[in-house]
Coordinates of C-alpha atoms in Angstrom, one line a residue:
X1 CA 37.4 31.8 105.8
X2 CA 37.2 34.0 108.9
X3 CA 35.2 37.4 108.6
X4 CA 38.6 39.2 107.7
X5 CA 39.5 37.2 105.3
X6 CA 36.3 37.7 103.9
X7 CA 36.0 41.4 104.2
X8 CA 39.5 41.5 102.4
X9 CA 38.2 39.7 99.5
X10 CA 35.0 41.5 99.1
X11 CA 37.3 45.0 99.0
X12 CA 39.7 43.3 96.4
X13 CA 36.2 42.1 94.4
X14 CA 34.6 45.5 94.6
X15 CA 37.8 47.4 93.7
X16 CA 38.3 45.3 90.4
X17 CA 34.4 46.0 89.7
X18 CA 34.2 49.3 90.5
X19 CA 37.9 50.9 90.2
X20 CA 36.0 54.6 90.3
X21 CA 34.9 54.5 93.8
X22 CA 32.6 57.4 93.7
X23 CA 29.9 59.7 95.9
X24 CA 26.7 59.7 93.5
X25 CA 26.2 63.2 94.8
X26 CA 27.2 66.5 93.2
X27 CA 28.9 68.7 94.9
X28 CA 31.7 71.2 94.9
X29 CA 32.8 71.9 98.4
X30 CA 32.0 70.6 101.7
X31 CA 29.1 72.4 103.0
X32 CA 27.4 71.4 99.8
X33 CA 28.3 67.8 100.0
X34 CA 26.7 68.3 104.0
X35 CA 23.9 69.4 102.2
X36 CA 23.2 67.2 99.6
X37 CA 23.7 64.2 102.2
X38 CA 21.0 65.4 104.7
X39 CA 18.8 65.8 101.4
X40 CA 19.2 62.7 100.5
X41 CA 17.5 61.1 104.1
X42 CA 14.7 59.4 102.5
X43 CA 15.3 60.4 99.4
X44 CA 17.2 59.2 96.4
X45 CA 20.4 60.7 95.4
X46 CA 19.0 61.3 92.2
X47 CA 16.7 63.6 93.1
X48 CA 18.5 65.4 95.4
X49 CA 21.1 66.0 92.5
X50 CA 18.1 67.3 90.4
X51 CA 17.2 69.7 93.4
X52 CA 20.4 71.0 94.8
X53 CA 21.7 73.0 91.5
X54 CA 18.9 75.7 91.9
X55 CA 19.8 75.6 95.3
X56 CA 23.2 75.9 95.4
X57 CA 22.8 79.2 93.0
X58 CA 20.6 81.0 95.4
X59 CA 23.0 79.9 98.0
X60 CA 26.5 79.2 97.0
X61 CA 27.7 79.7 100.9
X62 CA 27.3 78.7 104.2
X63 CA 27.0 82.5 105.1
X64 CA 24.1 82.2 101.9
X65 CA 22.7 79.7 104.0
X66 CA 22.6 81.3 107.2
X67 CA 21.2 84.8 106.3
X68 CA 18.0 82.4 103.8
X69 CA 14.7 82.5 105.1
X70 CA 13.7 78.8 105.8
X71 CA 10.0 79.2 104.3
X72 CA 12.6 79.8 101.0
X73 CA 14.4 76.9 101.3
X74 CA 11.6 74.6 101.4
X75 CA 9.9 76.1 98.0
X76 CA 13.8 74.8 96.7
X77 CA 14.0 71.8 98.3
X78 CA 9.9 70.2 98.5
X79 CA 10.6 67.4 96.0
X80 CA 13.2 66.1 98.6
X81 CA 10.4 65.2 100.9
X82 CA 10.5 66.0 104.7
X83 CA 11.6 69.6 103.4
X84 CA 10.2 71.3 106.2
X85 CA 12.6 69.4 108.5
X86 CA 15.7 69.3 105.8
X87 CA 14.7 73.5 105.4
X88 CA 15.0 74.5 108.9
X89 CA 18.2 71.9 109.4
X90 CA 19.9 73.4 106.6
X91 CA 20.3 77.3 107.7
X92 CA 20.6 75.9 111.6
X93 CA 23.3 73.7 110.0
X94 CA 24.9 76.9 108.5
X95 CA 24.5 79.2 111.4
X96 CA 26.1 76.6 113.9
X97 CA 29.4 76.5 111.3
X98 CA 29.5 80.0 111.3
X99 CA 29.2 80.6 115.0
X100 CA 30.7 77.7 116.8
X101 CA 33.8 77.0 113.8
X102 CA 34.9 80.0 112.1
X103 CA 32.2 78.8 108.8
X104 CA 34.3 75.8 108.0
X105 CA 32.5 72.5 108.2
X106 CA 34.9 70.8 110.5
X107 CA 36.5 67.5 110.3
X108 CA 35.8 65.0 113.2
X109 CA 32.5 63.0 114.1
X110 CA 31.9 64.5 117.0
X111 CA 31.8 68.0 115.9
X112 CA 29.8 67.1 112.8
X113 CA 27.4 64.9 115.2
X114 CA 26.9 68.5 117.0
X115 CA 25.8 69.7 113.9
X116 CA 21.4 69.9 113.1
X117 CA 20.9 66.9 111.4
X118 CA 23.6 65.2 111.6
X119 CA 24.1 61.9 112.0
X120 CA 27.1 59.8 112.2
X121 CA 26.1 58.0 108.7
X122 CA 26.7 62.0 107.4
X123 CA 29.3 62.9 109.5
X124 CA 31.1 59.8 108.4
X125 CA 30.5 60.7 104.9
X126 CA 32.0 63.9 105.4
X127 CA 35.2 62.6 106.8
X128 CA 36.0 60.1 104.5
X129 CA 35.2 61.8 101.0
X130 CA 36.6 65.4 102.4
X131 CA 39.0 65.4 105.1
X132 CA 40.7 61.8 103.4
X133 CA 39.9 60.1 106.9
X134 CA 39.3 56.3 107.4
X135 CA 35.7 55.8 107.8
X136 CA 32.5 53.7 107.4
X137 CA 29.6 55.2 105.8
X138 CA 26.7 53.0 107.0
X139 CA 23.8 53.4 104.9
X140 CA 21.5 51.0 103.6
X141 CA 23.6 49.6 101.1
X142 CA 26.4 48.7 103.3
X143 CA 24.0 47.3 106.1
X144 CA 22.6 44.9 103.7
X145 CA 25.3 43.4 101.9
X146 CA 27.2 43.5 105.0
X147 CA 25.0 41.1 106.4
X148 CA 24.5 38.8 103.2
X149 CA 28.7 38.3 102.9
X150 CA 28.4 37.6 106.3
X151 CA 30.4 40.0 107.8
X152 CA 28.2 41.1 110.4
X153 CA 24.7 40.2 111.9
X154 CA 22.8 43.0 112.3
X155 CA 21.1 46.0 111.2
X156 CA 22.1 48.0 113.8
X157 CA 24.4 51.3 111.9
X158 CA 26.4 51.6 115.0
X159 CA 26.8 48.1 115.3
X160 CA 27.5 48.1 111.4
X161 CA 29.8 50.9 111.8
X162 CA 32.5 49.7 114.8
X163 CA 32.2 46.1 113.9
X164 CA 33.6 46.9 109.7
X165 CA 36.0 49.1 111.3
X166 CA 37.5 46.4 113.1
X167 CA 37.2 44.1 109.5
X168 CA 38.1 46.5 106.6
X169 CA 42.1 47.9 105.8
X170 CA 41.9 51.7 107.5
X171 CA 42.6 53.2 104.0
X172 CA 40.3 51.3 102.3
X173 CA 36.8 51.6 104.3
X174 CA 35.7 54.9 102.8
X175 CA 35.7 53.6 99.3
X176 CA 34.5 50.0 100.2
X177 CA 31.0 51.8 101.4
X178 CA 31.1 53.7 97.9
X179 CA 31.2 50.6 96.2
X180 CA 28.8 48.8 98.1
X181 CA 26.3 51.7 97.1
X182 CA 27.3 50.9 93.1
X183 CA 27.1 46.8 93.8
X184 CA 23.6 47.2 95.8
X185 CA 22.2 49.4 92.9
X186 CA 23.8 47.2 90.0
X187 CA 23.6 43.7 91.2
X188 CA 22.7 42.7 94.8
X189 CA 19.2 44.9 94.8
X190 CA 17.2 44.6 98.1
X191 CA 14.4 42.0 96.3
X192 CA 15.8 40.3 93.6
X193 CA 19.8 40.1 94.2
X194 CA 21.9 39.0 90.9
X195 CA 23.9 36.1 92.7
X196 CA 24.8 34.9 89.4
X197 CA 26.3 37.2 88.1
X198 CA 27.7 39.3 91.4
X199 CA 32.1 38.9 92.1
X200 CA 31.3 38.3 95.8
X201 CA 29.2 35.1 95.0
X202 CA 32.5 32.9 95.7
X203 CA 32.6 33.7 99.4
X204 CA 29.1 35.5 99.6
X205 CA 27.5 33.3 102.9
X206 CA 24.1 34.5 101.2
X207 CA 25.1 33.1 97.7
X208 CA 26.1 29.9 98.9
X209 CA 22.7 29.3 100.6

């Protein structure tokens, strides 16, 4: 089975175990879902769902955002950890929007790369679940079982990132990360994967070992 082949069956497998293909963070529009994402650096989306309600009340816009005081923010946002960082990134992140693209988050890695942290992982994020573009989120998850299926070697996100592209159907790569997030938490956890009982075990490289 070549890695194609492979990444084509691991879509199909995923798709019939997860059909709802879903972000595990709450949003309602884009800026919040930029939020919530670079909250949830070193944090679990959990928490950052617990967090960002009382945050989004305060500040229900970017132009919220930009005017806050970032000593204000970080009261909001301390259980996120690294919330002096996340604070200042935050209402930097809202000013840029507002001075450099008319307040809408815009829709293309680069520009969102230009943005205060952040990163293409985000960026990506951003493009796939709001803008409907092909793209490969490449967080933990997807680095990991990546690598066990076989379909790349190495932890590299970049390297993750290009190489998938090349692998996974354009208009399926957005959801395929989602479900990779859902499989990682359910069934192929980090220390003590459910081979057993996982749909990938068939042409898992990992599982067969």
């Amino acid at each position: 089975m070549t890695k194609k082949q492979r990444a084509i069956s691991a879509v199909e497998a995923l798709k019939k175990e997860y059909p709802e293909a879903i972000c595990s963070l709450n949003y309602k529009d884009e800026f919040q879902l930029l939020a919530a994402t670079r909250l949830s650096a070193q944090c679990t989306d959990a928490r950052v769902n617990i967090v960002t309600p009382a945050l989004f009340e305060k500040y229900p816009t970017v132009e919220a955002f930009a005017e806050a005081e970032v000593a204000d923010v970080e009261e909001l946002i301390r259980s996120c950890g690294f919330y002096r960082t996340k604070a200042k990134d935050l209402v930097e992140m809202a000013k840029k929007i507002i001075s450099d693209f008319d307040g809408k988050v815009p829709d293309n890695i680069e520009d969102l790369t230009s943005l205060p942290g952040v990163g293409r992982k985000t960026a990506n994020l951003i493009c796939g679940d709001i803008f409907g573009k092909p793209a490969v989120v490449a967080d933990t998850h997807l680095i990991r079982i990546s690598n066990l299926l076989g379909l790349v070697e190495t932890k590299d996100p970049f390297k993750v990132e290009m190489q998938l592209k090349e692998l996974l159907p354009a208009e399926e790569s957005n959801d395929f990360c989602h479900r990779c997030v859902l499989h990682g938490r359910a069934v192929c956890i980090a220390r003590r994967p459910d081979c057993e009982n996982c749909c990938m075990a068939e042409f898992c490289k990992s599982a067969k070992k």
